[in-house]
CSV table of C-alpha atoms in Angstrom, one decimal:
chain,number,residue,atom,x,y,z
A,9,MET,CA,0.5,-0.2,0.1
A,10,SER,CA,1.5,3.3,-1.2
A,11,THR,CA,1.0,6.9,0.9
A,12,GLU,CA,2.4,9.0,-1.7
A,13,ILE,CA,-0.1,11.9,-2.3
A,14,THR,CA,-0.7,12.7,-6.2
A,15,SER,CA,-2.9,14.5,-8.4
A,16,PRO,CA,-4.5,12.7,-10.6
A,17,SER,CA,-3.6,15.2,-13.4
A,18,GLY,CA,-0.2,16.0,-12.1
A,19,ALA,CA,-1.0,19.2,-10.7
A,20,PRO,CA,0.1,20.5,-8.0
A,21,LEU,CA,-1.8,20.0,-4.4
A,22,THR,CA,-4.0,22.4,-2.4
A,23,THR,CA,-3.3,23.1,1.4
A,24,ALA,CA,-6.8,21.4,1.4
A,25,ASP,CA,-6.1,19.0,-1.1
A,26,ARG,CA,-3.3,17.3,1.2
A,27,SER,CA,-5.4,17.6,4.6
A,28,THR,CA,-8.1,15.9,2.8
A,29,ALA,CA,-5.9,13.3,1.7
A,30,VAL,CA,-4.1,12.3,4.9
A,31,ALA,CA,-7.5,12.7,6.3
A,32,GLU,CA,-8.8,9.0,4.2
A,33,SER,CA,-5.1,7.9,4.8
A,34,LEU,CA,-5.2,8.0,9.0
A,35,LYS,CA,-8.7,6.3,8.5
A,36,ARG,CA,-7.6,3.3,6.2
A,37,PHE,CA,-4.6,2.5,8.6
A,38,ALA,CA,-7.3,2.6,11.7
A,39,ARG,CA,-9.5,0.5,9.7
A,40,ILE,CA,-6.5,-2.0,9.0
A,41,ALA,CA,-5.5,-2.1,12.4
A,42,ARG,CA,-9.4,-3.1,14.0
A,43,GLN,CA,-9.3,-5.8,12.0
A,44,SER,CA,-5.9,-7.5,12.7
A,45,ASP,CA,-5.7,-10.6,14.8
A,46,HIS,CA,-5.2,-10.0,19.1
A,47,LYS,CA,-4.2,-13.4,19.9
A,48,LYS,CA,-1.0,-12.8,18.3
A,49,GLY,CA,2.0,-10.1,18.8
A,50,ILE,CA,3.2,-9.1,22.6
A,51,ARG,CA,0.0,-7.8,23.7
A,52,ALA,CA,-1.7,-10.7,23.0
A,53,TYR,CA,0.8,-12.7,24.8
A,54,GLN,CA,0.2,-10.3,27.8
A,55,THR,CA,-3.1,-11.0,27.6
A,56,HIS,CA,-3.1,-14.6,27.2
A,57,ILE,CA,-0.7,-14.6,30.6
A,58,ARG,CA,-2.8,-13.0,32.1
A,59,ARG,CA,-6.5,-15.2,31.7
A,60,ASP,CA,-4.6,-18.3,31.6
A,61,PRO,CA,-5.0,-20.4,35.3
A,62,TRP,CA,-2.8,-22.4,34.9
A,63,ILE,CA,0.8,-20.3,34.9
A,64,PRO,CA,0.0,-19.2,38.8
A,65,ALA,CA,-0.9,-23.2,39.6
A,66,LEU,CA,2.2,-23.5,37.4
A,67,PHE,CA,4.2,-21.3,39.7
A,68,LEU,CA,3.0,-22.5,42.6
A,69,ILE,CA,3.3,-26.5,41.6
A,70,LEU,CA,7.0,-26.5,39.5
A,71,PHE,CA,9.0,-23.7,41.4
A,72,LEU,CA,7.2,-22.2,44.9
A,73,LEU,CA,6.3,-25.6,46.2
A,74,PRO,CA,9.4,-27.9,45.7
A,75,THR,CA,11.8,-24.8,46.6
A,76,LEU,CA,9.6,-24.6,50.2
A,77,VAL,CA,9.4,-28.4,50.7
A,78,THR,CA,13.9,-28.5,50.1
A,79,ALA,CA,14.5,-25.8,52.2
A,80,GLY,CA,11.4,-26.7,55.1
A,81,TYR,CA,13.5,-30.1,55.2
A,82,PHE,CA,17.2,-28.6,55.2
A,83,TYR,CA,16.4,-25.8,57.5
A,84,LEU,CA,13.9,-27.2,59.5
A,85,ILE,CA,14.4,-30.6,59.8
A,86,ALA,CA,17.5,-32.4,58.7
A,87,SER,CA,20.2,-33.6,61.0
A,88,ASP,CA,23.6,-32.0,61.4
A,89,ARG,CA,26.4,-34.0,59.9
A,90,PHE,CA,30.1,-33.7,61.3
A,91,VAL,CA,32.7,-35.3,58.5
A,92,THR,CA,36.3,-35.9,59.8
A,93,GLU,CA,38.8,-35.9,56.7
A,94,ALA,CA,42.1,-38.1,57.0
A,95,ARG,CA,45.0,-38.1,54.5
A,96,PHE,CA,47.4,-40.8,55.1
A,97,ALA,CA,49.6,-42.4,52.4
A,98,LEU,CA,51.8,-46.3,52.8
A,99,ARG,CA,55.3,-46.0,53.5
A,100,PRO,CA,57.9,-48.9,54.0
A,101,ALA,CA,59.4,-49.8,57.2
A,102,LEU,CA,63.3,-49.4,56.8
A,103,GLY,CA,65.2,-50.9,59.4
A,104,ASN,CA,69.1,-51.0,60.3
A,105,VAL,CA,69.9,-53.9,58.0
A,106,ASP,CA,67.9,-52.4,54.9
A,107,LYS,CA,70.2,-49.6,55.4
A,108,VAL,CA,73.0,-51.3,55.5
A,109,GLN,CA,72.5,-53.1,52.6
A,110,SER,CA,71.2,-49.6,50.4
A,111,GLU,CA,72.3,-51.7,47.1
A,112,ASP,CA,69.6,-54.0,47.6
A,113,THR,CA,66.9,-51.0,48.3
A,114,GLY,CA,63.9,-51.8,45.5
A,115,ASN,CA,65.3,-55.6,45.6
A,116,ASN,CA,64.8,-57.8,47.5
A,117,SER,CA,65.1,-56.3,51.5
A,118,SER,CA,62.8,-53.4,50.6
A,119,LEU,CA,59.4,-52.7,49.3
A,120,SER,CA,59.0,-52.2,45.4
A,121,LYS,CA,56.7,-49.4,44.1
A,122,GLN,CA,54.8,-51.9,42.8
A,123,MET,CA,53.7,-53.4,46.0
A,124,ILE,CA,52.7,-50.0,47.8
A,125,ALA,CA,50.5,-49.6,44.7
A,126,GLN,CA,48.7,-52.5,45.3
A,127,ASP,CA,48.0,-52.2,49.1
A,128,THR,CA,46.9,-48.8,49.0
A,129,LEU,CA,44.3,-50.5,46.5
A,130,ILE,CA,43.7,-53.0,49.2
A,131,THR,CA,43.4,-50.1,51.3
A,132,THR,CA,40.3,-47.8,50.1
A,133,SER,CA,38.5,-51.6,49.0
A,134,TYR,CA,38.7,-52.9,52.7
A,135,ILE,CA,37.4,-49.7,54.1
A,136,GLY,CA,34.4,-49.9,51.6
A,137,SER,CA,34.2,-54.1,53.0
A,138,ARG,CA,31.4,-56.1,55.0
A,139,GLN,CA,34.7,-56.9,56.8
A,140,MET,CA,35.6,-53.9,57.5
A,141,VAL,CA,32.0,-53.2,59.1
A,142,GLU,CA,32.0,-56.6,61.5
A,143,ALA,CA,35.2,-55.4,62.6
A,144,MET,CA,33.8,-51.9,63.8
A,145,GLU,CA,31.1,-53.3,65.3
A,146,ARG,CA,33.2,-55.5,67.5
A,147,GLN,CA,34.9,-52.2,68.5
A,148,MET,CA,32.0,-49.9,69.0
A,149,PRO,CA,28.1,-50.1,68.6
A,150,LEU,CA,27.9,-48.8,65.0
A,151,ARG,CA,24.6,-49.4,64.4
A,152,GLU,CA,23.2,-46.9,67.1
A,153,MET,CA,25.3,-44.5,65.9
A,154,PHE,CA,23.7,-44.1,62.7
A,155,SER,CA,20.0,-45.0,64.4
A,156,ARG,CA,18.9,-42.9,67.2
A,157,ASP,CA,16.1,-41.1,67.3
A,158,GLY,CA,17.8,-38.1,67.5
A,159,ILE,CA,19.0,-38.4,63.9
A,160,ASP,CA,16.0,-37.1,61.4
A,161,TYR,CA,13.7,-40.1,59.8
A,162,PHE,CA,15.3,-39.5,56.1
A,163,SER,CA,18.9,-39.7,57.4
A,164,ARG,CA,19.3,-42.4,60.0
A,165,PHE,CA,19.7,-46.1,59.7
A,166,ASP,CA,17.2,-48.7,61.1
A,167,ALA,CA,19.1,-50.7,63.4
A,168,ASP,CA,16.9,-53.7,62.2
A,169,GLU,CA,17.7,-53.6,58.7
A,170,PRO,CA,20.2,-56.5,57.6
A,171,ILE,CA,23.7,-56.1,56.2
A,172,GLU,CA,23.4,-55.6,53.1
A,173,LYS,CA,21.3,-53.1,53.6
A,174,PHE,CA,23.5,-51.4,55.9
A,175,MET,CA,26.0,-52.0,53.5
A,176,ARG,CA,24.6,-49.1,51.1
A,177,TYR,CA,24.3,-47.1,54.1
A,178,TRP,CA,28.0,-47.3,55.1
A,179,HIS,CA,29.2,-46.3,51.6
A,180,LYS,CA,27.2,-42.8,52.1
A,181,ARG,CA,28.8,-42.3,55.7
A,182,VAL,CA,32.3,-43.5,54.4
A,183,SER,CA,33.8,-42.6,51.6
A,184,THR,CA,38.0,-42.7,50.1
A,185,LYS,CA,40.0,-41.5,47.5
A,186,VAL,CA,42.8,-41.7,46.1
A,187,ASP,CA,45.5,-39.3,44.4
A,188,SER,CA,46.8,-41.0,41.5
A,189,ASN,CA,50.2,-38.8,41.7
A,190,GLY,CA,51.3,-39.5,45.0
A,191,GLY,CA,49.6,-42.2,45.8
A,192,ILE,CA,47.5,-40.3,48.8
A,193,ILE,CA,44.3,-41.7,50.2
A,194,SER,CA,41.8,-39.3,51.7
A,195,LEU,CA,39.0,-41.0,54.2
A,196,TYR,CA,35.9,-38.9,55.0
A,197,VAL,CA,33.5,-40.0,57.6
A,198,ALA,CA,30.4,-38.5,58.5
A,199,ALA,CA,28.3,-38.9,61.9
A,200,PHE,CA,26.4,-37.0,63.7
A,201,ASP,CA,28.3,-36.7,66.9
A,202,PRO,CA,32.0,-35.0,66.4
A,203,GLU,CA,33.9,-37.7,68.8
A,204,GLU,CA,32.0,-40.6,66.9
A,205,SER,CA,33.1,-39.3,63.7
A,206,TYR,CA,36.4,-38.9,65.2
A,207,LYS,CA,36.8,-42.3,67.1
A,208,LEU,CA,35.3,-43.9,63.4
A,209,ALA,CA,38.2,-42.0,61.5
A,210,ARG,CA,40.7,-43.6,63.7
A,211,ALA,CA,39.8,-46.9,64.2
A,212,LEU,CA,39.4,-47.4,60.1
A,213,MET,CA,42.9,-46.6,60.1
A,214,ASP,CA,44.3,-48.4,62.5
A,215,GLU,CA,42.2,-51.3,61.3
A,216,SER,CA,43.5,-51.0,57.9
A,217,GLU,CA,47.0,-50.8,58.9
A,218,ARG,CA,46.9,-54.2,60.7
A,219,THR,CA,45.0,-55.6,58.3
A,220,VAL,CA,47.8,-54.8,55.4
A,221,ASN,CA,50.2,-55.7,57.1
A,222,GLU,CA,48.4,-59.3,58.0
A,223,LEU,CA,48.6,-59.5,54.6
A,224,SER,CA,52.3,-60.1,54.3
A,225,VAL,CA,52.8,-62.0,57.2
A,226,ARG,CA,52.0,-65.6,55.6
A,227,ALA,CA,54.6,-64.4,52.4
A,228,ARG,CA,57.0,-63.3,55.6
A,229,ASN,CA,57.0,-66.4,57.3
A,230,ALA,CA,58.0,-68.7,54.1
A,231,ALA,CA,60.5,-66.6,53.3
A,232,LEU,CA,61.9,-67.4,57.1
A,233,ALA,CA,60.9,-70.7,57.0
A,234,GLU,CA,63.2,-71.2,53.4
A,235,SER,CA,65.8,-69.2,54.4
A,236,THR,CA,66.2,-71.1,57.8
A,237,ARG,CA,65.8,-74.2,55.6
A,238,GLU,CA,69.0,-73.1,53.5
A,239,LEU,CA,70.5,-72.2,56.2
A,240,LYS,CA,70.2,-75.8,57.6
A,241,ASN,CA,71.6,-76.6,54.0
A,242,ALA,CA,74.7,-74.5,54.1
A,243,GLU,CA,76.0,-75.5,57.1
A,244,GLU,CA,75.5,-79.3,56.0
A,245,ARG,CA,77.5,-78.4,52.9
A,246,LEU,CA,80.4,-76.4,55.1
A,247,HIS,CA,80.7,-79.4,58.2
A,248,ALA,CA,80.6,-81.9,55.0
A,249,VAL,CA,83.5,-80.0,53.7
A,250,GLN,CA,86.0,-79.9,57.0
A,251,ARG,CA,84.6,-84.3,57.5
A,252,ALA,CA,86.6,-84.6,53.9
A,253,MET,CA,89.5,-82.5,55.0
A,254,ARG,CA,90.2,-84.4,58.3
A,255,ASP,CA,89.4,-87.5,56.5
A,256,LEU,CA,92.7,-86.9,53.9
A,257,ARG,CA,94.7,-85.2,56.9
A,258,ASN,CA,94.3,-88.8,58.8
A,259,ARG,CA,95.0,-91.0,55.2
A,260,ALA,CA,97.8,-88.6,54.5
A,261,GLY,CA,99.5,-88.5,58.2
A,262,VAL,CA,100.2,-85.1,57.8
A,263,LEU,CA,97.8,-82.2,59.1
A,264,ASP,CA,98.1,-80.5,55.9
A,265,VAL,CA,100.5,-81.1,53.3
A,266,GLN,CA,100.7,-76.9,52.1
A,267,ALA,CA,101.5,-76.6,56.1
A,268,VAL,CA,104.3,-79.2,56.3
A,269,ASN,CA,105.6,-78.4,52.6
A,270,LYS,CA,105.7,-74.5,54.3
A,271,ASN,CA,107.9,-75.7,57.3
A,272,ASN,CA,110.6,-77.7,55.8
A,273,LEU,CA,111.2,-74.6,53.6
A,274,THR,CA,111.1,-72.1,56.6
A,275,VAL,CA,113.3,-75.0,59.1
A,276,ILE,CA,115.8,-75.6,56.1
A,277,ALA,CA,116.4,-71.7,55.7
A,278,GLU,CA,116.8,-71.4,60.0
A,279,LEU,CA,119.6,-74.1,59.5
A,280,ARG,CA,121.2,-72.9,56.6
A,281,LYS,CA,121.7,-69.3,58.2
A,282,LYS,CA,122.8,-70.8,61.5
A,283,ARG,CA,125.5,-72.5,59.6
A,284,ILE,CA,126.5,-69.9,58.0
A,285,GLU,CA,126.9,-68.0,61.4
A,286,LEU,CA,129.0,-71.0,62.6
A,287,SER,CA,131.0,-71.1,59.6
A,288,ILE,CA,131.9,-67.3,60.3
A,289,GLN,CA,132.6,-68.2,64.3
A,290,LEU,CA,134.4,-70.8,63.3
A,291,ASN,CA,137.1,-69.1,60.3
A,292,GLN,CA,137.5,-66.2,63.1
A,293,SER,CA,138.6,-68.7,65.7
A,294,LEU,CA,141.2,-70.4,63.5
A,295,ARG,CA,142.9,-67.7,63.0
A,296,ASP,CA,143.8,-67.5,66.9
A,297,LEU,CA,143.2,-71.3,67.8
A,298,ALA,CA,145.0,-74.6,66.4
A,299,PRO,CA,142.4,-76.6,64.8
A,300,GLU,CA,142.8,-79.5,67.8
A,301,ARG,CA,141.8,-77.2,70.3
A,302,ARG,CA,138.2,-77.9,72.1
A,303,GLN,CA,136.7,-75.0,71.3
A,304,ILE,CA,137.4,-75.5,67.3
A,305,GLN,CA,136.6,-79.1,67.0
A,306,ASP,CA,133.0,-78.0,68.4
A,307,LEU,CA,132.5,-75.5,65.9
A,308,LYS,CA,132.9,-78.7,63.0
A,309,ALA,CA,130.9,-80.8,65.0
A,310,GLN,CA,128.0,-78.1,65.0
A,311,ILE,CA,128.7,-77.4,61.4
A,312,GLN,CA,128.3,-81.2,60.5
A,313,ASP,CA,125.0,-81.8,62.7
A,314,LEU,CA,123.6,-79.2,60.7
A,315,ASP,CA,124.6,-80.2,57.0
A,316,ASP,CA,123.6,-83.7,58.0
A,317,ASN,CA,119.9,-82.1,59.1
A,318,ILE,CA,119.4,-80.0,56.1
A,319,GLU,CA,120.5,-83.1,54.0
A,320,LYS,CA,117.5,-85.1,55.7
A,321,ILE,CA,114.9,-82.6,55.4
A,322,GLU,CA,116.1,-82.1,51.2
A,323,ARG,CA,116.4,-85.5,50.8
A,324,GLN,CA,112.2,-86.0,52.0
A,325,MET,CA,110.8,-83.1,50.4
A,326,THR,CA,112.9,-84.3,46.7
A,327,SER,CA,112.2,-88.0,47.6
A,328,THR,CA,113.3,-90.5,44.1
A,329,ASP,CA,110.6,-92.8,45.4
A,330,PRO,CA,108.0,-92.9,42.8
A,331,GLU,CA,105.1,-93.9,44.9
A,332,GLN,CA,106.0,-91.7,47.8
A,333,ARG,CA,106.4,-88.8,45.6
A,334,ARG,CA,102.9,-89.2,43.9
A,335,LEU,CA,100.9,-90.2,47.1
A,336,LEU,CA,102.4,-86.4,48.1
A,337,SER,CA,101.7,-84.7,45.0
A,338,GLU,CA,98.0,-86.5,44.9
A,339,ALA,CA,97.5,-85.2,48.8
A,340,MET,CA,98.6,-81.8,47.9
A,341,THR,CA,96.0,-81.7,44.9
A,342,GLU,CA,93.4,-82.8,47.4
A,343,PHE,CA,94.5,-80.6,49.8
A,344,GLU,CA,94.2,-77.3,47.4
A,345,GLY,CA,90.7,-78.8,46.3
A,346,LEU,CA,89.2,-79.2,49.6
A,347,GLU,CA,90.2,-76.1,50.7
A,348,ASN,CA,88.8,-74.5,48.0
A,349,GLU,CA,85.8,-76.5,48.4
A,350,ARG,CA,85.7,-74.9,52.2
A,351,LYS,CA,86.1,-71.6,51.7
A,352,ASN,CA,83.5,-71.0,49.0
A,353,ALA,CA,81.0,-73.3,51.4
A,354,LEU,CA,82.0,-71.1,54.4
A,355,LEU,CA,81.4,-67.7,52.1
A,356,TYR,CA,78.0,-69.4,51.2
A,357,TYR,CA,77.0,-69.7,54.8
A,358,ASN,CA,77.6,-67.0,55.6
A,359,LYS,CA,75.8,-64.9,53.3
A,360,VAL,CA,72.7,-67.4,53.8
A,361,LEU,CA,73.3,-66.4,58.0
A,362,ALA,CA,73.4,-62.8,57.2
A,363,ALA,CA,69.7,-63.8,54.8
A,364,SER,CA,68.3,-65.8,57.7
A,365,GLU,CA,69.4,-63.0,59.9
A,366,GLN,CA,67.6,-60.1,58.1
A,367,ALA,CA,63.8,-63.0,57.3
A,368,ARG,CA,64.0,-63.0,60.5
A,369,ILE,CA,63.4,-59.4,61.4
A,370,ILE,CA,61.7,-59.0,59.0
A,371,ALA,CA,59.0,-61.4,59.7
A,372,ASN,CA,58.7,-60.0,63.3
A,373,ARG,CA,58.7,-56.1,62.6
A,374,GLN,CA,55.7,-53.6,60.8
A,375,ILE,CA,56.3,-53.9,57.6
A,376,GLU,CA,54.0,-51.0,56.0
A,377,PHE,CA,53.1,-48.0,58.1
A,378,PHE,CA,50.9,-44.9,57.7
A,379,THR,CA,52.1,-42.2,57.4
A,380,PRO,CA,49.5,-39.5,58.4
A,381,VAL,CA,49.9,-36.7,56.0
A,382,VAL,CA,46.3,-34.7,57.7
A,383,SER,CA,45.8,-36.1,60.8
A,384,PRO,CA,42.2,-37.1,61.8
A,385,VAL,CA,40.7,-34.0,64.8
A,386,VAL,CA,37.4,-33.9,66.3
A,387,PRO,CA,35.1,-31.3,63.9
A,388,VAL,CA,33.5,-28.2,65.1
A,389,SER,CA,31.2,-27.3,62.9
A,390,ALA,CA,28.9,-29.6,60.6
A,391,ILE,CA,29.3,-29.4,57.1
A,392,GLU,CA,26.6,-31.4,56.1
A,393,PRO,CA,24.1,-31.4,54.7
A,394,ARG,CA,25.1,-28.3,52.4
A,395,ARG,CA,22.0,-26.2,52.5
A,396,HIS,CA,22.4,-23.3,50.8
A,397,LEU,CA,24.0,-24.9,48.0
A,398,ILE,CA,21.1,-27.4,47.5
A,399,THR,CA,18.5,-25.4,48.2
A,400,SER,CA,19.8,-23.0,45.8
A,401,ILE,CA,20.1,-25.8,42.9
A,402,VAL,CA,17.0,-27.0,43.9
A,403,ALA,CA,15.6,-23.2,43.2
A,404,LEU,CA,17.1,-22.8,39.7
A,405,VAL,CA,16.0,-26.5,38.5
A,406,ALA,CA,12.5,-25.4,39.9
A,407,MET,CA,12.2,-21.9,38.0
A,408,THR,CA,14.0,-23.8,34.8
A,409,VAL,CA,11.3,-26.0,34.7
A,410,PHE,CA,8.7,-23.8,35.4
A,411,GLY,CA,9.9,-21.0,32.3
A,412,PHE,CA,9.2,-23.9,30.0
A,413,SER,CA,6.3,-25.0,31.3
A,414,VAL,CA,5.2,-21.1,30.8
A,415,LEU,CA,6.9,-21.9,26.8
A,416,ILE,CA,4.7,-24.9,26.3
A,417,ARG,CA,1.2,-23.4,27.7
A,418,LYS,CA,2.5,-20.3,25.1
A,419,TYR,CA,2.5,-22.3,22.0
A,420,LEU,CA,-0.7,-24.9,23.3
A,421,TYR,CA,-3.1,-21.8,23.6
A,422,SER,CA,-1.6,-19.9,20.8
């Protein structure tokens, strides 16, 4: 529709003609507006809101009622829960033996990283297990702590329920989290009394530490038994070698062929040294004394005795009897073999003895300790339930649902 004012003949319009044309145009616009659909547009939507009786009902049901119920429960009815937090890590116990043998650290004497990681997972699994719940029930009135009359109906546990249902409730009150980087275990215990929350957290840590160390008792006892058995074998081996050397001495007629040979060489050296001294003394005496003198004769007799003894010993050492030389050579060879075997057996026995002693020390001590990073303390104020957070979330969700319901009603009504 054009709103331009022109004359059919193309002549200029007068002021009166322009006024008449404007009036006709305004009347035409008014008729178009009266004939339009009043259910569309902003005014139609506002009229729909004012006239739709479901809008207030939806506001009451979807927003106001859930928000008030949630706020009423959490601020007026819900019981306070006191949370005790503890953080700890499993660390191996390193004793004096481990420190002395530092080159074995990480192999035999110390716990490997894989074992620590496995025991960490075992600890978290055991805290949430039925065995842990039964162990705690033997130490404290566990069900009574969570089923007192002072606890609100939705938070307390029915003491008559079976253990299977109590396990579900247990997982809501006790939880763990493991830091994958450092292996630190975080323990969270929620109870309705601060002292009970603290005592339960301490009992869980002590029981977990005891159980983890008991898992290695069987392995430690087996290692100790194996070390004891091996020590007995090493001792029998050493005694057998010693008995063989004793029998060889009895057969050869000497305590030690090498020792006898060494002693003979030593005696010959001493005899020769003594003969040289007597020879020098004889030469000096012959300058002043006649050969027939008693002193000269005694010196000659002593020198002759020394020569005879040296010759006798050398003859025994270099005997021309083939059988005697063969027996002596065989005895020396057998002595050398038994001596080497004795040294090896003694060295092995000492190592096994040290390993057995170390196994005994490890078997009688605690292998792993729970090193506290954050020690549990008695909570001062309740941090659960989180009333402001939960109420705000419920109100936000309810407002969103109410907004969507209004949009749906608008499109359905239109």
